[in-house]
PDB file of C-alpha atoms and ligand atoms in Angstrom:
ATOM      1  CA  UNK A   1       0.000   0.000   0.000  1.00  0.00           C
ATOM      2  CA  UNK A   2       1.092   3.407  -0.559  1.00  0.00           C
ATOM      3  CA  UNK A   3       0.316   6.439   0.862  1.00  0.00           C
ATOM      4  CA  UNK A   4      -2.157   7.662  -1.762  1.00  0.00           C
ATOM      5  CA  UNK A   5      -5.392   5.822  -1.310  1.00  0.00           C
ATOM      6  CA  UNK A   6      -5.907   6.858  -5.030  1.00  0.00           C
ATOM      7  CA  UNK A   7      -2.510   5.201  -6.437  1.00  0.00           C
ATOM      8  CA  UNK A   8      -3.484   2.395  -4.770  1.00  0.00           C
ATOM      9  CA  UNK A   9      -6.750   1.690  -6.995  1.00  0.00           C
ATOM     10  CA  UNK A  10      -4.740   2.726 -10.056  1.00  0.00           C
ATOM     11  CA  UNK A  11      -2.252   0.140  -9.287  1.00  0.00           C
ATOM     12  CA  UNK A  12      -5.524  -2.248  -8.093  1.00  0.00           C
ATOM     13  CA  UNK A  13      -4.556  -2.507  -4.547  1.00  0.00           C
ATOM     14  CA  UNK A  14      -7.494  -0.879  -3.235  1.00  0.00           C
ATOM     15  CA  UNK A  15     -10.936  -1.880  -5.073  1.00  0.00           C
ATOM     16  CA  UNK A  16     -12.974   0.549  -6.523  1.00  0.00           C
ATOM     17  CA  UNK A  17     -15.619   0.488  -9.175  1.00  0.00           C
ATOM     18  CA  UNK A  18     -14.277   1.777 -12.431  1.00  0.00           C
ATOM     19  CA  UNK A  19     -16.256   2.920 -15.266  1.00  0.00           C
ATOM     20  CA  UNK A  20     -13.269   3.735 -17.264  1.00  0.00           C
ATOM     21  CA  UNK A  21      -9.523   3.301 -17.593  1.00  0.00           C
ATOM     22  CA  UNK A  22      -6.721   4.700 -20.106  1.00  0.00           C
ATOM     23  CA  UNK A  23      -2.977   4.917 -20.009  1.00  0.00           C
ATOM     24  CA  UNK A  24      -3.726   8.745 -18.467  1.00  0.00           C
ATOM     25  CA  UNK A  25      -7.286   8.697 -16.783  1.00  0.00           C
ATOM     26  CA  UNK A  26      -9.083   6.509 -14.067  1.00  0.00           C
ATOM     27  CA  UNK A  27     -12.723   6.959 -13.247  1.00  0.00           C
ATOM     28  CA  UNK A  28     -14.454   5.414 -10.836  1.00  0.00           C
ATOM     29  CA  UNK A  29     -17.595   5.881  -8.469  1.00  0.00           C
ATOM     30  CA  UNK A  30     -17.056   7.890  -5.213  1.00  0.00           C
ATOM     31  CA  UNK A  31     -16.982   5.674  -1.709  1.00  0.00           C
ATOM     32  CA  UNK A  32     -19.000   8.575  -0.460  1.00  0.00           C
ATOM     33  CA  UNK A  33     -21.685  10.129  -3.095  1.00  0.00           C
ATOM     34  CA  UNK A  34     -23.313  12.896  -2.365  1.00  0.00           C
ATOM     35  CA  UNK A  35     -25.574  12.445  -5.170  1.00  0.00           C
ATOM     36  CA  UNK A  36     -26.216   8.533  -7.493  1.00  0.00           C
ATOM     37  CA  UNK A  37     -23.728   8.222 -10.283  1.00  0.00           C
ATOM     38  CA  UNK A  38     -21.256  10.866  -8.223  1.00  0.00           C
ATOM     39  CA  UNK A  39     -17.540   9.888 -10.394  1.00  0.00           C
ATOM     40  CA  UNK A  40     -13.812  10.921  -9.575  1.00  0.00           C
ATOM     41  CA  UNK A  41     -11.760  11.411 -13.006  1.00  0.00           C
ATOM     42  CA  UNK A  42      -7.989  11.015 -11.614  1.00  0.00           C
ATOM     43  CA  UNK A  43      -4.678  11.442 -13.578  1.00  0.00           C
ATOM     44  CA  UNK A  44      -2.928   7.882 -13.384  1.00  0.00           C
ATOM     45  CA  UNK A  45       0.298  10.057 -12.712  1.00  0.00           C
ATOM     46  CA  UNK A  46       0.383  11.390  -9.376  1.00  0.00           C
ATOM     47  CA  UNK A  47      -0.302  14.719  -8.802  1.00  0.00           C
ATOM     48  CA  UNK A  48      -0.733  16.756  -5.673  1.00  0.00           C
ATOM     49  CA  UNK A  49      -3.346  19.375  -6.498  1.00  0.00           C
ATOM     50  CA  UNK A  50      -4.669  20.566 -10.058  1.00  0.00           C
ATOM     51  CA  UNK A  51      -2.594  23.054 -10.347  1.00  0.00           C
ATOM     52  CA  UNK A  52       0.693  20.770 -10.699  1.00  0.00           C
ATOM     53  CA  UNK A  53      -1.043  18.589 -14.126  1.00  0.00           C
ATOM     54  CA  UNK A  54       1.149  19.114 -17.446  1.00  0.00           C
ATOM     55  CA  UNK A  55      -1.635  20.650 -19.788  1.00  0.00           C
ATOM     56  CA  UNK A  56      -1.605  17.603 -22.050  1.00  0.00           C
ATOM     57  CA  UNK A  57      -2.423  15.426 -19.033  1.00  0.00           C
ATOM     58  CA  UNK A  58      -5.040  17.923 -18.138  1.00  0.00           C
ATOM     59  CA  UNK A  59      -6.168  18.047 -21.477  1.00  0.00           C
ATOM     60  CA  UNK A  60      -6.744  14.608 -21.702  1.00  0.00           C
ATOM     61  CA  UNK A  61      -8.790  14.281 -18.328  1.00  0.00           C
ATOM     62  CA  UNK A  62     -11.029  17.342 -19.044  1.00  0.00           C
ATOM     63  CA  UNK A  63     -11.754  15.468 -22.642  1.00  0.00           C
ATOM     64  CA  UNK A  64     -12.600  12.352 -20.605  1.00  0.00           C
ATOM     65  CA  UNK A  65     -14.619  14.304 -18.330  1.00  0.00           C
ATOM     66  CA  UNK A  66     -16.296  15.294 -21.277  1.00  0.00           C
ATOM     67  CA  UNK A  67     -17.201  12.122 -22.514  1.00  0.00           C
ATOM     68  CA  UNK A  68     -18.482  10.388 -19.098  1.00  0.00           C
ATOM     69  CA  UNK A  69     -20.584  13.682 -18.814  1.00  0.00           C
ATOM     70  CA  UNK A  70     -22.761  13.033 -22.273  1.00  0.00           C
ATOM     71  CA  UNK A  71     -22.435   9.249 -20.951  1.00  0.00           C
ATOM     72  CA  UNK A  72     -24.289   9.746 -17.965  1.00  0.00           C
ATOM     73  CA  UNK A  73     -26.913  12.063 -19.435  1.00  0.00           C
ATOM     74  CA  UNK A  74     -27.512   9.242 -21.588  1.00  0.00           C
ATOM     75  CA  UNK A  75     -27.738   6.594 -19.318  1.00  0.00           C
ATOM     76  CA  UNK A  76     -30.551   4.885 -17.104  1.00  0.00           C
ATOM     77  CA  UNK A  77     -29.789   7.142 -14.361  1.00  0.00           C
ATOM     78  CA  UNK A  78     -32.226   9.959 -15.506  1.00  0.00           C
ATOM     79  CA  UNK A  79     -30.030  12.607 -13.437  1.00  0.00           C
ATOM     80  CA  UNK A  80     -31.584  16.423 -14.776  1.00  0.00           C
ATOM     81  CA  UNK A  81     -28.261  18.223 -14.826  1.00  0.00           C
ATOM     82  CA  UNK A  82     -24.822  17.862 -13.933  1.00  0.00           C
ATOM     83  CA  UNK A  83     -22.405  20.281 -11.384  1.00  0.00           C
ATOM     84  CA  UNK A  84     -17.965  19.780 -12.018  1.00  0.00           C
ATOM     85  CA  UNK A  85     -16.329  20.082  -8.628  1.00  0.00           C
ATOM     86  CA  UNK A  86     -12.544  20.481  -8.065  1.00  0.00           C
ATOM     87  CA  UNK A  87     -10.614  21.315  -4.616  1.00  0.00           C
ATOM     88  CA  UNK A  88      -7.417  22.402  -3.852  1.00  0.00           C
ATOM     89  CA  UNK A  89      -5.569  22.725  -1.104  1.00  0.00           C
ATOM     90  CA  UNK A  90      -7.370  22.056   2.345  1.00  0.00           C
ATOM     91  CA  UNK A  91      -9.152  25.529   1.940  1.00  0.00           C
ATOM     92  CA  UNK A  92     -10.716  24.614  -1.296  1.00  0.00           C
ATOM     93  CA  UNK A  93     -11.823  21.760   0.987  1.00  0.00           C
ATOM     94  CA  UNK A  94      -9.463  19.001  -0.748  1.00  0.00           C
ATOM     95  CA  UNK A  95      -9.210  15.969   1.478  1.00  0.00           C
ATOM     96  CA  UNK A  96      -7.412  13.439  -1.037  1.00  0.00           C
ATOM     97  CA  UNK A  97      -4.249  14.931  -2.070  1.00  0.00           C
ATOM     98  CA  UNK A  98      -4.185  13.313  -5.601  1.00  0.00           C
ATOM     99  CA  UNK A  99      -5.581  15.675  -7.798  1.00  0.00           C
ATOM    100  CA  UNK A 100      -9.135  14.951  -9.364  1.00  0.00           C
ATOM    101  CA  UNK A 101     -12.283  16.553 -10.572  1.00  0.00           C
ATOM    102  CA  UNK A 102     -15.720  15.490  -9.134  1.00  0.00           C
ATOM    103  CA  UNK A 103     -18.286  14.607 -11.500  1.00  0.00           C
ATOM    104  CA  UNK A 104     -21.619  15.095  -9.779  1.00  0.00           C
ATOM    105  CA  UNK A 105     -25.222  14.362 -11.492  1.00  0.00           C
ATOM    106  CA  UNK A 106     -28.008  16.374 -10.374  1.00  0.00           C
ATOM    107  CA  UNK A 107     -31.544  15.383  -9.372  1.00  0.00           C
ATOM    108  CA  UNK A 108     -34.202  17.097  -8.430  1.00  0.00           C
ATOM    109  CA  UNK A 109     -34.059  17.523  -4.164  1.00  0.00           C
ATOM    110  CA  UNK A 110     -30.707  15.856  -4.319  1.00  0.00           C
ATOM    111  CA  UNK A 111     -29.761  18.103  -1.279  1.00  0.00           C
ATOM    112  CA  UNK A 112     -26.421  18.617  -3.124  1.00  0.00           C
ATOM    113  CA  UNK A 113     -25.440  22.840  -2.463  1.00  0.00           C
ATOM    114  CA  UNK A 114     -22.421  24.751  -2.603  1.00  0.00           C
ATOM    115  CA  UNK A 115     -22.658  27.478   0.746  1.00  0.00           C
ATOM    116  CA  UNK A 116     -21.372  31.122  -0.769  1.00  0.00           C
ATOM    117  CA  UNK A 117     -21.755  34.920   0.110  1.00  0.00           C
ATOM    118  CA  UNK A 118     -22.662  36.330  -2.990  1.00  0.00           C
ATOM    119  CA  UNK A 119     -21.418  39.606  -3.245  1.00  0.00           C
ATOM    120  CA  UNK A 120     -23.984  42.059  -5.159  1.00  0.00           C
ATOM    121  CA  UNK A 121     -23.357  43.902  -8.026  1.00  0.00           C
ATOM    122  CA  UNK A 122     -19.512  45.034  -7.228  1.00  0.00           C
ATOM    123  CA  UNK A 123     -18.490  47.644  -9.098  1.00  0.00           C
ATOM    124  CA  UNK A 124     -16.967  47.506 -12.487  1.00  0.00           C
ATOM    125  CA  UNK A 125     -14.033  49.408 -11.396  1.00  0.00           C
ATOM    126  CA  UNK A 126     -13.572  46.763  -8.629  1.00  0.00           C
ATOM    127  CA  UNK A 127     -14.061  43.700 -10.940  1.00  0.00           C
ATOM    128  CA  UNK A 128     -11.772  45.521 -13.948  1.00  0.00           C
ATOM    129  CA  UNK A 129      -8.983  45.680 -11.404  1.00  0.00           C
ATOM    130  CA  UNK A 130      -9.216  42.003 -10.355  1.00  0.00           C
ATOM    131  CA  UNK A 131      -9.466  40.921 -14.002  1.00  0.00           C
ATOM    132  CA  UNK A 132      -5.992  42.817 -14.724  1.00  0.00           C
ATOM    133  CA  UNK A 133      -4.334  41.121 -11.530  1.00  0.00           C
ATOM    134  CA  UNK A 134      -5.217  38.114 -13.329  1.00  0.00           C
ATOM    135  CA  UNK A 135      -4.531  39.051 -16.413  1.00  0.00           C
ATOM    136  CA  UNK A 136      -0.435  40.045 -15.879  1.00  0.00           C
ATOM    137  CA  UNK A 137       0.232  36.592 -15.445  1.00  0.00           C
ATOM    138  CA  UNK A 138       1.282  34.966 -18.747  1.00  0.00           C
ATOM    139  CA  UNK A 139      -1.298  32.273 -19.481  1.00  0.00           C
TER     140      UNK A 139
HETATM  141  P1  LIG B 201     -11.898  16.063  -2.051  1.00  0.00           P
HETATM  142  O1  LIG B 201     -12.557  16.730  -0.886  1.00  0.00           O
HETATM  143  O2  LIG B 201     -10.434  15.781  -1.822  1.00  0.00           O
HETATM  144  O3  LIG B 201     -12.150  16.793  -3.337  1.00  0.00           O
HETATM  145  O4  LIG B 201     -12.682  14.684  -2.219  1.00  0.00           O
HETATM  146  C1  LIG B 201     -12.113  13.442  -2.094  1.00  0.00           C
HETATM  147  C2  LIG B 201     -13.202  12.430  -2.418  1.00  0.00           C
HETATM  148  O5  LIG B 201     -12.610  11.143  -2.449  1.00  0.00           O
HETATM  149  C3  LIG B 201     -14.333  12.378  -1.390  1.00  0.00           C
HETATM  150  O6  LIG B 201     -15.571  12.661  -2.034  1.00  0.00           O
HETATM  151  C4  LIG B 201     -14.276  10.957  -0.843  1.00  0.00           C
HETATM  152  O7  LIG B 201     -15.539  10.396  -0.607  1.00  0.00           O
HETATM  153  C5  LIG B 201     -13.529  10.217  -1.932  1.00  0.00           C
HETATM  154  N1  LIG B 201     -12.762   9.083  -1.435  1.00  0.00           N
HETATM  155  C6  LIG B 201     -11.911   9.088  -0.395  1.00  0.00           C
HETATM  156  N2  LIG B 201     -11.361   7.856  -0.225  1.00  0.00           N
HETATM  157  C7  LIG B 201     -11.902   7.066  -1.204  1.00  0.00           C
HETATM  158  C8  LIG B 201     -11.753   5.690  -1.529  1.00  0.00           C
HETATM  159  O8  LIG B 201     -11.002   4.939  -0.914  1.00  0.00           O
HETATM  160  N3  LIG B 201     -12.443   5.237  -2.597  1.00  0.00           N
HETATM  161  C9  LIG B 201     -13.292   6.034  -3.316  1.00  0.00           C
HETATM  162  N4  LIG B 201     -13.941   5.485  -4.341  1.00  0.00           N
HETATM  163  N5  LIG B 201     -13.465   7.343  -3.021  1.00  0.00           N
HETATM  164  C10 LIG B 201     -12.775   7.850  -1.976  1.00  0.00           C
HETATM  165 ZN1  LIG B 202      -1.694   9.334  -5.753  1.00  0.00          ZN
END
């Protein structure tokens, strides 16, 4: 066993049940759903937090993504929407440090909520400054 619970069911140490598997990407069904159908979509490499991914490695998991989104919209699970969730760091509230996006269906009353302060209507001046912090950064 290693010390990544999520290396250990890419290397098939730890079961999980997988609805798909490349040489980059591993998805499988979250221990803990917080809605039916709830998937992780890991890099097989391991990576701490999002933000470390190589962009064709995250290229390739956001294209999987892609494709188990249309698959479960499709499927016999009748879910009426779908929400993308990814954490990092602990105050993002990331708990497994092997980076991976949360693919959540949606059903009406699921009881599934993200808690925010909205802030109304800043002002433009406010957001335009923001967007140009942002923005220096080469990207
Ligand atoms: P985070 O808060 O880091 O974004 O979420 C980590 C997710 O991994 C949680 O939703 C948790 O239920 C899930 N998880 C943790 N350990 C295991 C495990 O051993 N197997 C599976 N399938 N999911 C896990
Ligand atoms: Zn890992």
């Amino acid at each position: 066993m290693s010390t990544c619970i999520f290396c250990d069911i890419i290397e098939k140490k730890s079961p999980a049940s997988i609805v798909y598997e490349d040489e980059i990407v591993l998805a499988f069904l979250d221990i803990n759903p917080v809605t039916k159908g709830h998937l992780l979509v890991i890099p097989k490499k391991h990576f701490r937090i999002f933000t470390d991914l190589d962009e064709t490695t995250a290229s390739h998991l956001f294209e999987i993504t892609l494709k188990l989104s249309k698959a479960i919209r499709e499927s016999d699970l009748n879910c009426e929407g779908l929400n993308l969730f990814l954490a990092e760091e602990q105050i993002a509230m990331q708990k497994v440090f092997h980076a991976h996006i949360h693919l959540i269906p949606r059903y009406h009353n699921d009881g599934f909520g993200i808690k925010a302060n909205f802030t109304m209507y800043p002002l433009r001046k406010e957001l335009n400054t923001i967007a140009s912090q942002i923005k220096k950064q080469k990207i």
